[in-house]
């Protein structure tokens, strides 16, 4: 797949020696979650790290497929 434009964010992530990157987004922030989806992340699960924390969307982006 070729990309006409690669942002600094993409260059940084793709320079890492990892298969995927993961981040947590507060589930109530749907616009933020949609932004990460446009950047290639997929919502894979939900997590609540502690009893007093909000529910987070677990977002994953595949970097490398070997």
PDB file of C-alpha atoms in Angstrom:
ATOM      1  CA  UNK A   1       0.000   0.000   0.000  1.00  0.00           C
ATOM      2  CA  UNK A   2       1.464   3.352  -0.920  1.00  0.00           C
ATOM      3  CA  UNK A   3       0.701   6.538   0.934  1.00  0.00           C
ATOM      4  CA  UNK A   4       0.842   9.952  -0.691  1.00  0.00           C
ATOM      5  CA  UNK A   5       1.558  11.608   2.674  1.00  0.00           C
ATOM      6  CA  UNK A   6       3.127  10.248   5.825  1.00  0.00           C
ATOM      7  CA  UNK A   7       2.769  12.331   8.942  1.00  0.00           C
ATOM      8  CA  UNK A   8       5.403  12.563  11.646  1.00  0.00           C
ATOM      9  CA  UNK A   9       3.133  10.443  13.839  1.00  0.00           C
ATOM     10  CA  UNK A  10       3.088   7.640  11.255  1.00  0.00           C
ATOM     11  CA  UNK A  11       6.837   7.844  10.701  1.00  0.00           C
ATOM     12  CA  UNK A  12       7.508   7.569  14.429  1.00  0.00           C
ATOM     13  CA  UNK A  13       5.202   4.582  14.918  1.00  0.00           C
ATOM     14  CA  UNK A  14       6.487   2.736  11.870  1.00  0.00           C
ATOM     15  CA  UNK A  15      10.099   3.291  12.930  1.00  0.00           C
ATOM     16  CA  UNK A  16       9.506   1.232  16.089  1.00  0.00           C
ATOM     17  CA  UNK A  17      10.403  -2.456  16.165  1.00  0.00           C
ATOM     18  CA  UNK A  18       6.909  -3.563  17.215  1.00  0.00           C
ATOM     19  CA  UNK A  19       4.024  -5.434  15.637  1.00  0.00           C
ATOM     20  CA  UNK A  20       1.302  -3.204  17.066  1.00  0.00           C
ATOM     21  CA  UNK A  21       0.656  -0.165  19.234  1.00  0.00           C
ATOM     22  CA  UNK A  22      -2.092   0.135  21.816  1.00  0.00           C
ATOM     23  CA  UNK A  23      -3.706   3.077  23.545  1.00  0.00           C
ATOM     24  CA  UNK A  24      -6.680   3.768  25.778  1.00  0.00           C
ATOM     25  CA  UNK A  25      -9.356   6.348  24.980  1.00  0.00           C
ATOM     26  CA  UNK A  26     -12.086   7.382  27.410  1.00  0.00           C
ATOM     27  CA  UNK A  27     -15.196   5.701  25.969  1.00  0.00           C
ATOM     28  CA  UNK A  28     -17.277   8.837  26.502  1.00  0.00           C
ATOM     29  CA  UNK A  29     -15.046  10.744  24.037  1.00  0.00           C
ATOM     30  CA  UNK A  30     -16.479   9.365  20.820  1.00  0.00           C
ATOM     31  CA  UNK A  31     -14.931  12.085  18.637  1.00  0.00           C
ATOM     32  CA  UNK A  32     -11.449  11.214  19.904  1.00  0.00           C
ATOM     33  CA  UNK A  33     -12.116   7.529  19.283  1.00  0.00           C
ATOM     34  CA  UNK A  34     -13.294   8.328  15.738  1.00  0.00           C
ATOM     35  CA  UNK A  35     -10.112  10.338  15.126  1.00  0.00           C
ATOM     36  CA  UNK A  36      -7.922   7.386  16.122  1.00  0.00           C
ATOM     37  CA  UNK A  37     -10.012   5.117  13.883  1.00  0.00           C
ATOM     38  CA  UNK A  38      -9.259   7.446  10.954  1.00  0.00           C
ATOM     39  CA  UNK A  39      -5.574   7.065  11.845  1.00  0.00           C
ATOM     40  CA  UNK A  40      -5.795   3.276  11.495  1.00  0.00           C
ATOM     41  CA  UNK A  41      -6.629   2.176  15.048  1.00  0.00           C
ATOM     42  CA  UNK A  42      -9.398  -0.328  15.766  1.00  0.00           C
ATOM     43  CA  UNK A  43     -11.397  -0.628  18.960  1.00  0.00           C
ATOM     44  CA  UNK A  44     -10.645  -4.139  20.208  1.00  0.00           C
ATOM     45  CA  UNK A  45     -12.062  -4.134  23.719  1.00  0.00           C
ATOM     46  CA  UNK A  46     -12.979  -2.032  26.729  1.00  0.00           C
ATOM     47  CA  UNK A  47     -11.011  -1.785  29.957  1.00  0.00           C
ATOM     48  CA  UNK A  48     -11.438  -0.286  33.380  1.00  0.00           C
ATOM     49  CA  UNK A  49      -7.954  -0.227  34.957  1.00  0.00           C
ATOM     50  CA  UNK A  50      -9.267   0.513  38.446  1.00  0.00           C
ATOM     51  CA  UNK A  51     -12.591   0.795  40.233  1.00  0.00           C
ATOM     52  CA  UNK A  52     -12.537   4.597  40.193  1.00  0.00           C
ATOM     53  CA  UNK A  53     -11.427   5.023  36.569  1.00  0.00           C
ATOM     54  CA  UNK A  54     -13.692   5.508  33.558  1.00  0.00           C
ATOM     55  CA  UNK A  55     -14.277   2.773  31.009  1.00  0.00           C
ATOM     56  CA  UNK A  56     -11.716   3.042  28.223  1.00  0.00           C
ATOM     57  CA  UNK A  57     -11.829   1.850  24.636  1.00  0.00           C
ATOM     58  CA  UNK A  58      -8.739  -0.263  23.934  1.00  0.00           C
ATOM     59  CA  UNK A  59      -7.484   0.927  20.536  1.00  0.00           C
ATOM     60  CA  UNK A  60      -4.926  -1.126  18.582  1.00  0.00           C
ATOM     61  CA  UNK A  61      -3.061  -0.334  15.367  1.00  0.00           C
ATOM     62  CA  UNK A  62      -1.117  -3.010  13.529  1.00  0.00           C
ATOM     63  CA  UNK A  63       2.283  -1.716  12.481  1.00  0.00           C
ATOM     64  CA  UNK A  64       3.876  -4.774  10.900  1.00  0.00           C
ATOM     65  CA  UNK A  65       2.608  -7.995   9.492  1.00  0.00           C
ATOM     66  CA  UNK A  66       5.393 -10.507   8.845  1.00  0.00           C
TER      67      UNK A  66
END
